[in-house]
Amino acid sequence: MNPKLIYKYSIVSIIILFATFTLGLLRALIDNSMIKNYYMSEEILIFHIIFALASGGLGYYLYIMASRTGLLFPKFVATSNIISIAVAGFSGLGYLLTREDIFTRVMLYGFEISLALSSMLVGYLYCFMRVCSR
């Protein structure tokens, strides 16, 4: 696979993860703010869910790329990334079903961990693919 193409997809993945994290953080800050009876619109929530699904898909793509290296470290990081995205996603669904604030915190931490792991994995895979393509 072309390293430049992998790098472009990886950058898109990080941008989508960052947008998802930012939307979730804004939603949590506004919903848990001192302003009573003010919640973000459902359209923003749907937009946030779409970004979360895209994050999961791109996390899976990073897992496939990490598995193709045949090395243990990138596969472990990619697996941890998928787990953190899944925890964040299920926490988001838990919040929608119960309206418990603890789920929003778990969701935010899950996406924050995923953002860090994805960034690390993108850098590692880009360097690995660049060295292997020579």
Short mmCIF file of N, CA, C and O in Angstrom, two decimals:
data_model
loop_
_atom_site.label_atom_id
_atom_site.label_comp_id
_atom_site.label_asym_id
_atom_site.label_seq_id
_atom_site.Cartn_x
_atom_site.Cartn_y
_atom_site.Cartn_z
N MET A 1 0.85 -1.17 0.00
CA MET A 1 0.00 0.00 0.00
C MET A 1 0.89 1.24 0.00
O MET A 1 1.93 1.26 0.62
N ASN A 2 0.43 2.27 -0.65
CA ASN A 2 1.18 3.50 -0.79
C ASN A 2 1.27 4.25 0.56
O ASN A 2 0.23 4.56 1.16
N PRO A 3 2.48 4.55 1.04
CA PRO A 3 2.61 5.25 2.33
C PRO A 3 1.96 6.62 2.35
O PRO A 3 1.44 7.05 3.38
N LYS A 4 1.97 7.32 1.22
CA LYS A 4 1.34 8.65 1.19
C LYS A 4 -0.17 8.55 1.36
O LYS A 4 -0.78 9.38 2.02
N LEU A 5 -0.76 7.51 0.76
CA LEU A 5 -2.19 7.30 0.91
C LEU A 5 -2.55 6.96 2.35
O LEU A 5 -3.54 7.46 2.90
N ILE A 6 -1.74 6.11 2.97
CA ILE A 6 -1.96 5.75 4.37
C ILE A 6 -1.86 6.99 5.24
O ILE A 6 -2.67 7.19 6.14
N TYR A 7 -0.89 7.82 4.98
CA TYR A 7 -0.70 9.04 5.76
C TYR A 7 -1.91 9.96 5.63
O TYR A 7 -2.39 10.51 6.61
N LYS A 8 -2.44 10.11 4.41
CA LYS A 8 -3.61 10.96 4.20
C LYS A 8 -4.82 10.43 4.96
O LYS A 8 -5.53 11.19 5.61
N TYR A 9 -5.06 9.13 4.87
CA TYR A 9 -6.18 8.54 5.61
C TYR A 9 -5.99 8.70 7.11
O TYR A 9 -6.94 8.92 7.85
N SER A 10 -4.77 8.57 7.55
CA SER A 10 -4.48 8.69 8.97
C SER A 10 -4.71 10.11 9.48
O SER A 10 -5.24 10.31 10.57
N ILE A 11 -4.33 11.08 8.69
CA ILE A 11 -4.56 12.48 9.08
C ILE A 11 -6.07 12.75 9.15
O ILE A 11 -6.55 13.41 10.07
N VAL A 12 -6.82 12.21 8.19
CA VAL A 12 -8.28 12.36 8.23
C VAL A 12 -8.84 11.73 9.50
O VAL A 12 -9.72 12.28 10.15
N SER A 13 -8.29 10.57 9.87
CA SER A 13 -8.74 9.89 11.09
C SER A 13 -8.50 10.75 12.32
O SER A 13 -9.38 10.87 13.18
N ILE A 14 -7.35 11.35 12.41
CA ILE A 14 -7.05 12.20 13.57
C ILE A 14 -7.95 13.43 13.60
O ILE A 14 -8.44 13.83 14.66
N ILE A 15 -8.22 14.01 12.45
CA ILE A 15 -9.09 15.19 12.39
C ILE A 15 -10.51 14.82 12.83
O ILE A 15 -11.14 15.54 13.62
N ILE A 16 -11.00 13.66 12.37
CA ILE A 16 -12.35 13.24 12.76
C ILE A 16 -12.39 12.92 14.25
O ILE A 16 -13.35 13.27 14.95
N LEU A 17 -11.35 12.26 14.78
CA LEU A 17 -11.32 11.98 16.22
C LEU A 17 -11.30 13.28 17.02
O LEU A 17 -11.97 13.40 18.04
N PHE A 18 -10.53 14.25 16.57
CA PHE A 18 -10.46 15.53 17.27
C PHE A 18 -11.81 16.23 17.23
O PHE A 18 -12.26 16.80 18.23
N ALA A 19 -12.48 16.20 16.07
CA ALA A 19 -13.80 16.83 15.96
C ALA A 19 -14.81 16.13 16.87
O ALA A 19 -15.62 16.79 17.54
N THR A 20 -14.74 14.80 16.92
CA THR A 20 -15.64 14.04 17.79
C THR A 20 -15.40 14.39 19.25
O THR A 20 -16.34 14.63 20.01
N PHE A 21 -14.14 14.43 19.64
CA PHE A 21 -13.80 14.76 21.02
C PHE A 21 -14.26 16.18 21.36
O PHE A 21 -14.82 16.42 22.42
N THR A 22 -14.05 17.12 20.45
CA THR A 22 -14.44 18.51 20.70
C THR A 22 -15.95 18.64 20.83
O THR A 22 -16.44 19.32 21.74
N LEU A 23 -16.70 18.00 19.93
CA LEU A 23 -18.16 18.06 20.03
C LEU A 23 -18.66 17.44 21.32
O LEU A 23 -19.56 17.97 21.98
N GLY A 24 -18.08 16.31 21.69
CA GLY A 24 -18.48 15.66 22.95
C GLY A 24 -18.16 16.50 24.16
O GLY A 24 -18.95 16.60 25.10
N LEU A 25 -16.98 17.11 24.15
CA LEU A 25 -16.59 17.97 25.26
C LEU A 25 -17.51 19.18 25.36
O LEU A 25 -17.96 19.53 26.46
N LEU A 26 -17.81 19.81 24.24
CA LEU A 26 -18.73 20.96 24.26
C LEU A 26 -20.10 20.55 24.77
O LEU A 26 -20.72 21.25 25.57
N ARG A 27 -20.56 19.41 24.28
CA ARG A 27 -21.88 18.94 24.73
C ARG A 27 -21.88 18.68 26.23
O ARG A 27 -22.81 19.08 26.93
N ALA A 28 -20.85 18.03 26.73
CA ALA A 28 -20.80 17.74 28.17
C ALA A 28 -20.68 19.02 28.99
O ALA A 28 -21.32 19.15 30.03
N LEU A 29 -19.89 19.97 28.52
CA LEU A 29 -19.72 21.22 29.27
C LEU A 29 -21.01 22.03 29.29
O LEU A 29 -21.38 22.60 30.32
N ILE A 30 -21.71 22.07 28.18
CA ILE A 30 -22.96 22.84 28.12
C ILE A 30 -24.05 22.12 28.90
O ILE A 30 -24.79 22.73 29.67
N ASP A 31 -24.16 20.79 28.72
CA ASP A 31 -25.22 20.05 29.41
C ASP A 31 -25.01 20.01 30.91
O ASP A 31 -25.97 19.93 31.67
N ASN A 32 -23.77 20.05 31.37
CA ASN A 32 -23.49 20.00 32.80
C ASN A 32 -23.17 21.37 33.38
O ASN A 32 -22.65 21.47 34.49
N SER A 33 -23.48 22.41 32.64
CA SER A 33 -23.14 23.76 33.10
C SER A 33 -24.13 24.24 34.15
O SER A 33 -25.08 23.56 34.51
N MET A 34 -23.88 25.42 34.63
CA MET A 34 -24.73 26.02 35.65
C MET A 34 -26.05 26.52 35.07
O MET A 34 -26.95 26.87 35.81
N ILE A 35 -26.13 26.57 33.76
CA ILE A 35 -27.37 27.04 33.13
C ILE A 35 -28.39 25.89 33.21
O ILE A 35 -28.20 24.84 32.60
N LYS A 36 -29.42 26.08 33.94
CA LYS A 36 -30.43 25.04 34.11
C LYS A 36 -31.35 25.00 32.90
O LYS A 36 -31.65 26.01 32.27
N ASN A 37 -31.78 23.81 32.59
CA ASN A 37 -32.73 23.55 31.50
C ASN A 37 -32.20 24.00 30.14
O ASN A 37 -32.97 24.39 29.27
N TYR A 38 -30.89 23.95 29.96
CA TYR A 38 -30.33 24.25 28.64
C TYR A 38 -29.54 23.05 28.16
O TYR A 38 -28.60 22.61 28.83
N TYR A 39 -29.93 22.53 27.06
CA TYR A 39 -29.24 21.38 26.46
C TYR A 39 -28.98 21.68 25.00
O TYR A 39 -29.72 22.44 24.37
N MET A 40 -27.93 21.07 24.48
CA MET A 40 -27.63 21.25 23.07
C MET A 40 -28.71 20.57 22.24
O MET A 40 -29.36 19.64 22.69
N SER A 41 -28.84 20.99 21.02
CA SER A 41 -29.89 20.46 20.17
C SER A 41 -29.61 19.00 19.80
O SER A 41 -28.47 18.53 19.84
N GLU A 42 -30.64 18.32 19.40
CA GLU A 42 -30.51 16.92 19.00
C GLU A 42 -29.71 16.80 17.69
O GLU A 42 -29.08 15.78 17.45
N GLU A 43 -29.73 17.84 16.85
CA GLU A 43 -28.97 17.80 15.60
C GLU A 43 -27.46 17.71 15.90
O GLU A 43 -26.73 17.00 15.23
N ILE A 44 -27.01 18.43 16.92
CA ILE A 44 -25.61 18.37 17.31
C ILE A 44 -25.28 16.98 17.84
O ILE A 44 -24.22 16.43 17.55
N LEU A 45 -26.20 16.37 18.57
CA LEU A 45 -26.00 15.02 19.08
C LEU A 45 -25.89 14.02 17.92
O LEU A 45 -25.01 13.16 17.93
N ILE A 46 -26.74 14.15 16.94
CA ILE A 46 -26.68 13.25 15.77
C ILE A 46 -25.37 13.46 15.02
O ILE A 46 -24.73 12.49 14.59
N PHE A 47 -24.96 14.70 14.86
CA PHE A 47 -23.68 15.00 14.21
C PHE A 47 -22.53 14.37 14.99
O PHE A 47 -21.62 13.79 14.40
N HIS A 48 -22.60 14.44 16.29
CA HIS A 48 -21.58 13.85 17.16
C HIS A 48 -21.55 12.32 17.00
O HIS A 48 -20.49 11.71 16.93
N ILE A 49 -22.71 11.70 16.91
CA ILE A 49 -22.79 10.24 16.74
C ILE A 49 -22.21 9.83 15.39
O ILE A 49 -21.51 8.82 15.29
N ILE A 50 -22.47 10.61 14.36
CA ILE A 50 -21.90 10.30 13.04
C ILE A 50 -20.38 10.36 13.09
O ILE A 50 -19.69 9.49 12.56
N PHE A 51 -19.83 11.38 13.75
CA PHE A 51 -18.38 11.47 13.89
C PHE A 51 -17.83 10.30 14.71
O PHE A 51 -16.76 9.79 14.43
N ALA A 52 -18.56 9.89 15.73
CA ALA A 52 -18.12 8.76 16.55
C ALA A 52 -18.09 7.48 15.73
O ALA A 52 -17.16 6.67 15.85
N LEU A 53 -19.09 7.27 14.89
CA LEU A 53 -19.09 6.09 14.02
C LEU A 53 -17.94 6.14 13.02
O LEU A 53 -17.30 5.10 12.74
N ALA A 54 -17.67 7.31 12.48
CA ALA A 54 -16.53 7.45 11.57
C ALA A 54 -15.22 7.19 12.31
O ALA A 54 -14.30 6.56 11.76
N SER A 55 -15.13 7.62 13.56
CA SER A 55 -13.93 7.34 14.36
C SER A 55 -13.75 5.85 14.55
O SER A 55 -12.63 5.33 14.47
N GLY A 56 -14.84 5.14 14.82
CA GLY A 56 -14.76 3.69 14.96
C GLY A 56 -14.32 3.01 13.68
O GLY A 56 -13.48 2.10 13.70
N GLY A 57 -14.85 3.45 12.56
CA GLY A 57 -14.46 2.87 11.27
C GLY A 57 -13.01 3.11 10.95
O GLY A 57 -12.29 2.22 10.49
N LEU A 58 -12.55 4.32 11.19
CA LEU A 58 -11.15 4.63 10.92
C LEU A 58 -10.23 3.97 11.94
O LEU A 58 -9.10 3.61 11.61
N GLY A 59 -10.71 3.78 13.16
CA GLY A 59 -9.93 3.02 14.14
C GLY A 59 -9.75 1.58 13.70
O GLY A 59 -8.68 0.98 13.87
N TYR A 60 -10.81 1.01 13.12
CA TYR A 60 -10.71 -0.36 12.58
C TYR A 60 -9.73 -0.41 11.41
O TYR A 60 -8.96 -1.36 11.27
N TYR A 61 -9.75 0.61 10.57
CA TYR A 61 -8.80 0.68 9.46
C TYR A 61 -7.36 0.73 9.97
O TYR A 61 -6.47 0.05 9.45
N LEU A 62 -7.12 1.50 11.02
CA LEU A 62 -5.79 1.55 11.62
C LEU A 62 -5.40 0.19 12.20
O LEU A 62 -4.24 -0.22 12.14
N TYR A 63 -6.38 -0.53 12.75
CA TYR A 63 -6.12 -1.88 13.26
C TYR A 63 -5.68 -2.82 12.14
O TYR A 63 -4.74 -3.59 12.29
N ILE A 64 -6.36 -2.74 11.02
CA ILE A 64 -5.98 -3.58 9.87
C ILE A 64 -4.57 -3.24 9.41
O ILE A 64 -3.76 -4.14 9.15
N MET A 65 -4.26 -1.96 9.33
CA MET A 65 -2.92 -1.56 8.89
C MET A 65 -1.87 -2.01 9.90
O MET A 65 -0.78 -2.44 9.53
N ALA A 66 -2.17 -1.93 11.19
CA ALA A 66 -1.22 -2.36 12.22
C ALA A 66 -1.02 -3.87 12.17
O ALA A 66 0.09 -4.36 12.40
N SER A 67 -2.09 -4.60 11.88
CA SER A 67 -1.97 -6.06 11.80
C SER A 67 -1.09 -6.49 10.63
O SER A 67 -0.41 -7.51 10.70
N ARG A 68 -1.10 -5.72 9.57
CA ARG A 68 -0.30 -6.06 8.39
C ARG A 68 1.20 -5.88 8.60
O ARG A 68 1.99 -6.40 7.83
N THR A 69 1.57 -5.15 9.64
CA THR A 69 3.01 -4.98 9.89
C THR A 69 3.63 -6.25 10.43
O THR A 69 4.82 -6.47 10.26
N GLY A 70 2.83 -7.09 11.09
CA GLY A 70 3.35 -8.31 11.68
C GLY A 70 4.07 -8.08 13.00
O GLY A 70 4.63 -9.01 13.58
N LEU A 71 4.04 -6.86 13.50
CA LEU A 71 4.71 -6.53 14.77
C LEU A 71 3.68 -6.48 15.90
O LEU A 71 2.51 -6.14 15.68
N LEU A 72 4.13 -6.78 17.10
CA LEU A 72 3.25 -6.84 18.24
C LEU A 72 2.85 -5.45 18.76
O LEU A 72 1.70 -5.21 19.09
N PHE A 73 3.79 -4.51 18.81
CA PHE A 73 3.51 -3.19 19.39
C PHE A 73 2.40 -2.45 18.66
O PHE A 73 1.44 -1.99 19.31
N PRO A 74 2.46 -2.29 17.32
CA PRO A 74 1.37 -1.55 16.68
C PRO A 74 0.02 -2.27 16.80
O PRO A 74 -1.01 -1.62 16.90
N LYS A 75 0.05 -3.60 16.81
CA LYS A 75 -1.21 -4.33 16.95
C LYS A 75 -1.79 -4.12 18.35
O LYS A 75 -3.01 -3.97 18.50
N PHE A 76 -0.94 -4.08 19.37
CA PHE A 76 -1.41 -3.82 20.73
C PHE A 76 -1.99 -2.41 20.85
O PHE A 76 -3.05 -2.21 21.45
N VAL A 77 -1.31 -1.43 20.26
CA VAL A 77 -1.81 -0.04 20.31
C VAL A 77 -3.13 0.07 19.55
O VAL A 77 -4.07 0.73 20.01
N ALA A 78 -3.22 -0.59 18.40
CA ALA A 78 -4.46 -0.54 17.61
C ALA A 78 -5.61 -1.22 18.33
O ALA A 78 -6.75 -0.75 18.29
N THR A 79 -5.32 -2.34 19.01
CA THR A 79 -6.35 -3.02 19.78
C THR A 79 -6.82 -2.14 20.94
O THR A 79 -8.03 -2.02 21.20
N SER A 80 -5.88 -1.50 21.62
CA SER A 80 -6.24 -0.59 22.71
C SER A 80 -7.07 0.58 22.18
O SER A 80 -8.00 1.05 22.85
N ASN A 81 -6.75 1.05 20.99
CA ASN A 81 -7.49 2.14 20.37
C ASN A 81 -8.93 1.73 20.10
O ASN A 81 -9.87 2.46 20.42
N ILE A 82 -9.12 0.54 19.55
CA ILE A 82 -10.48 0.05 19.27
C ILE A 82 -11.26 -0.11 20.57
O ILE A 82 -12.45 0.22 20.64
N ILE A 83 -10.60 -0.63 21.60
CA ILE A 83 -11.27 -0.81 22.89
C ILE A 83 -11.70 0.53 23.47
O ILE A 83 -12.82 0.68 23.97
N SER A 84 -10.83 1.55 23.38
CA SER A 84 -11.19 2.86 23.93
C SER A 84 -12.32 3.51 23.14
O SER A 84 -13.19 4.16 23.72
N ILE A 85 -12.35 3.30 21.83
CA ILE A 85 -13.46 3.82 21.02
C ILE A 85 -14.76 3.10 21.40
O ILE A 85 -15.81 3.72 21.52
N ALA A 86 -14.67 1.78 21.59
CA ALA A 86 -15.86 1.01 21.97
C ALA A 86 -16.38 1.43 23.34
O ALA A 86 -17.59 1.58 23.54
N VAL A 87 -15.47 1.63 24.30
CA VAL A 87 -15.89 2.08 25.63
C VAL A 87 -16.57 3.44 25.53
O VAL A 87 -17.62 3.68 26.15
N ALA A 88 -15.99 4.34 24.74
CA ALA A 88 -16.59 5.66 24.57
C ALA A 88 -17.96 5.56 23.92
O ALA A 88 -18.91 6.23 24.33
N GLY A 89 -18.07 4.72 22.90
CA GLY A 89 -19.35 4.57 22.21
C GLY A 89 -20.44 3.99 23.10
O GLY A 89 -21.57 4.50 23.14
N PHE A 90 -20.10 2.94 23.84
CA PHE A 90 -21.09 2.34 24.74
C PHE A 90 -21.44 3.29 25.89
O PHE A 90 -22.57 3.29 26.37
N SER A 91 -20.48 4.09 26.32
CA SER A 91 -20.77 5.07 27.35
C SER A 91 -21.72 6.15 26.83
O SER A 91 -22.60 6.61 27.55
N GLY A 92 -21.52 6.53 25.57
CA GLY A 92 -22.44 7.49 24.95
C GLY A 92 -23.85 6.94 24.87
O GLY A 92 -24.83 7.64 25.15
N LEU A 93 -23.97 5.68 24.48
CA LEU A 93 -25.29 5.05 24.45
C LEU A 93 -25.87 4.93 25.86
O LEU A 93 -27.08 5.12 26.05
N GLY A 94 -25.00 4.62 26.82
CA GLY A 94 -25.45 4.55 28.22
C GLY A 94 -25.99 5.89 28.70
O GLY A 94 -27.00 5.94 29.42
N TYR A 95 -25.33 6.97 28.28
CA TYR A 95 -25.82 8.30 28.66
C TYR A 95 -27.18 8.59 28.02
O TYR A 95 -28.08 9.13 28.67
N LEU A 96 -27.32 8.22 26.75
CA LEU A 96 -28.59 8.47 26.08
C LEU A 96 -29.74 7.70 26.73
O LEU A 96 -30.87 8.19 26.77
N LEU A 97 -29.44 6.51 27.24
CA LEU A 97 -30.48 5.69 27.84
C LEU A 97 -30.80 6.08 29.29
O LEU A 97 -31.95 5.97 29.72
N THR A 98 -29.78 6.53 30.03
CA THR A 98 -29.99 6.76 31.47
C THR A 98 -29.88 8.22 31.90
O THR A 98 -30.33 8.57 32.98
N ARG A 99 -29.22 9.05 31.11
CA ARG A 99 -28.95 10.45 31.44
C ARG A 99 -28.09 10.60 32.69
O ARG A 99 -28.18 11.59 33.40
N GLU A 100 -27.26 9.60 32.97
CA GLU A 100 -26.31 9.66 34.09
C GLU A 100 -25.05 10.38 33.62
O GLU A 100 -24.46 10.01 32.60
N ASP A 101 -24.58 11.35 34.39
CA ASP A 101 -23.43 12.15 33.98
C ASP A 101 -22.12 11.37 33.97
O ASP A 101 -21.18 11.76 33.28
N ILE A 102 -22.03 10.29 34.71
CA ILE A 102 -20.79 9.51 34.74
C ILE A 102 -20.47 8.95 33.36
O ILE A 102 -19.30 8.83 32.98
N PHE A 103 -21.50 8.64 32.58
CA PHE A 103 -21.27 8.12 31.24
C PHE A 103 -20.61 9.15 30.33
O PHE A 103 -19.81 8.80 29.46
N THR A 104 -20.93 10.43 30.51
CA THR A 104 -20.29 11.45 29.68
C THR A 104 -18.80 11.55 29.99
O THR A 104 -17.99 11.74 29.10
N ARG A 105 -18.46 11.42 31.25
CA ARG A 105 -17.03 11.49 31.62
C ARG A 105 -16.27 10.29 31.06
O ARG A 105 -15.17 10.44 30.52
N VAL A 106 -16.85 9.10 31.18
CA VAL A 106 -16.20 7.91 30.63
C VAL A 106 -16.07 8.04 29.12
O VAL A 106 -15.04 7.67 28.53
N MET A 107 -17.10 8.57 28.48
CA MET A 107 -17.06 8.76 27.03
C MET A 107 -15.95 9.73 26.64
O MET A 107 -15.18 9.47 25.71
N LEU A 108 -15.84 10.84 27.35
CA LEU A 108 -14.80 11.81 27.04
C LEU A 108 -13.41 11.23 27.25
O LEU A 108 -12.51 11.42 26.42
N TYR A 109 -13.22 10.50 28.35
CA TYR A 109 -11.92 9.89 28.60
C TYR A 109 -11.59 8.84 27.55
O TYR A 109 -10.44 8.72 27.11
N GLY A 110 -12.59 8.09 27.13
CA GLY A 110 -12.37 7.08 26.09
C GLY A 110 -11.91 7.71 24.78
O GLY A 110 -10.97 7.23 24.14
N PHE A 111 -12.56 8.79 24.38
CA PHE A 111 -12.14 9.45 23.15
C PHE A 111 -10.80 10.16 23.30
O PHE A 111 -10.03 10.26 22.36
N GLU A 112 -10.53 10.66 24.48
CA GLU A 112 -9.22 11.29 24.71
C GLU A 112 -8.10 10.26 24.59
O GLU A 112 -7.07 10.51 23.95
N ILE A 113 -8.30 9.10 25.18
CA ILE A 113 -7.31 8.02 25.07
C ILE A 113 -7.18 7.58 23.62
O ILE A 113 -6.07 7.36 23.12
N SER A 114 -8.30 7.47 22.93
CA SER A 114 -8.27 7.08 21.52
C SER A 114 -7.54 8.10 20.66
O SER A 114 -6.81 7.73 19.74
N LEU A 115 -7.73 9.36 20.96
CA LEU A 115 -7.02 10.40 20.20
C LEU A 115 -5.52 10.26 20.37
O LEU A 115 -4.76 10.34 19.40
N ALA A 116 -5.08 10.01 21.60
CA ALA A 116 -3.64 9.84 21.86
C ALA A 116 -3.12 8.57 21.18
O ALA A 116 -2.06 8.58 20.53
N LEU A 117 -3.85 7.46 21.31
CA LEU A 117 -3.40 6.20 20.71
C LEU A 117 -3.39 6.27 19.19
O LEU A 117 -2.48 5.76 18.54
N SER A 118 -4.40 6.90 18.62
CA SER A 118 -4.45 7.03 17.16
C SER A 118 -3.29 7.88 16.65
O SER A 118 -2.68 7.56 15.63
N SER A 119 -2.99 8.95 17.35
CA SER A 119 -1.87 9.80 16.94
C SER A 119 -0.56 9.03 16.99
O SER A 119 0.26 9.12 16.07
N MET A 120 -0.37 8.27 18.05
CA MET A 120 0.85 7.48 18.18
C MET A 120 0.91 6.42 17.08
O MET A 120 1.95 6.20 16.47
N LEU A 121 -0.20 5.78 16.82
CA LEU A 121 -0.24 4.73 15.82
C LEU A 121 -0.02 5.27 14.41
O LEU A 121 0.67 4.65 13.61
N VAL A 122 -0.59 6.41 14.12
CA VAL A 122 -0.39 7.02 12.81
C VAL A 122 1.09 7.33 12.57
O VAL A 122 1.64 7.01 11.52
N GLY A 123 1.73 7.93 13.56
CA GLY A 123 3.16 8.21 13.42
C GLY A 123 3.98 6.95 13.25
O GLY A 123 4.87 6.88 12.40
N TYR A 124 3.68 5.93 14.03
CA TYR A 124 4.42 4.67 13.97
C TYR A 124 4.21 3.99 12.61
O TYR A 124 5.18 3.56 11.98
N LEU A 125 2.95 3.92 12.16
CA LEU A 125 2.68 3.25 10.88
C LEU A 125 3.28 4.02 9.71
O LEU A 125 3.78 3.41 8.76
N TYR A 126 3.23 5.33 9.78
CA TYR A 126 3.81 6.11 8.70
C TYR A 126 5.32 5.87 8.60
O TYR A 126 5.84 5.64 7.52
N CYS A 127 5.98 5.88 9.74
CA CYS A 127 7.43 5.61 9.73
C CYS A 127 7.71 4.19 9.28
O CYS A 127 8.65 3.94 8.51
N PHE A 128 6.91 3.24 9.74
CA PHE A 128 7.12 1.84 9.37
C PHE A 128 6.92 1.64 7.88
O PHE A 128 7.73 0.99 7.21
N MET A 129 5.84 2.18 7.34
CA MET A 129 5.56 2.02 5.90
C MET A 129 6.59 2.75 5.05
O MET A 129 6.93 2.30 3.98
N ARG A 130 7.08 3.85 5.55
CA ARG A 130 8.09 4.61 4.81
C ARG A 130 9.40 3.84 4.73
O ARG A 130 10.05 3.79 3.69
N VAL A 131 9.80 3.23 5.85
CA VAL A 131 11.05 2.47 5.88
C VAL A 131 10.90 1.20 5.04
O VAL A 131 11.82 0.83 4.31
N CYS A 132 9.75 0.54 5.15
CA CYS A 132 9.56 -0.73 4.43
C CYS A 132 9.40 -0.52 2.93
O CYS A 132 9.60 -1.45 2.16
N SER A 133 8.98 0.65 2.50
CA SER A 133 8.76 0.86 1.07
C SER A 133 10.05 1.22 0.33
O SER A 133 10.06 1.33 -0.88
N ARG A 134 11.14 1.40 1.05
CA ARG A 134 12.40 1.74 0.38
C ARG A 134 13.05 0.53 -0.22
O ARG A 134 12.97 -0.55 0.11
#
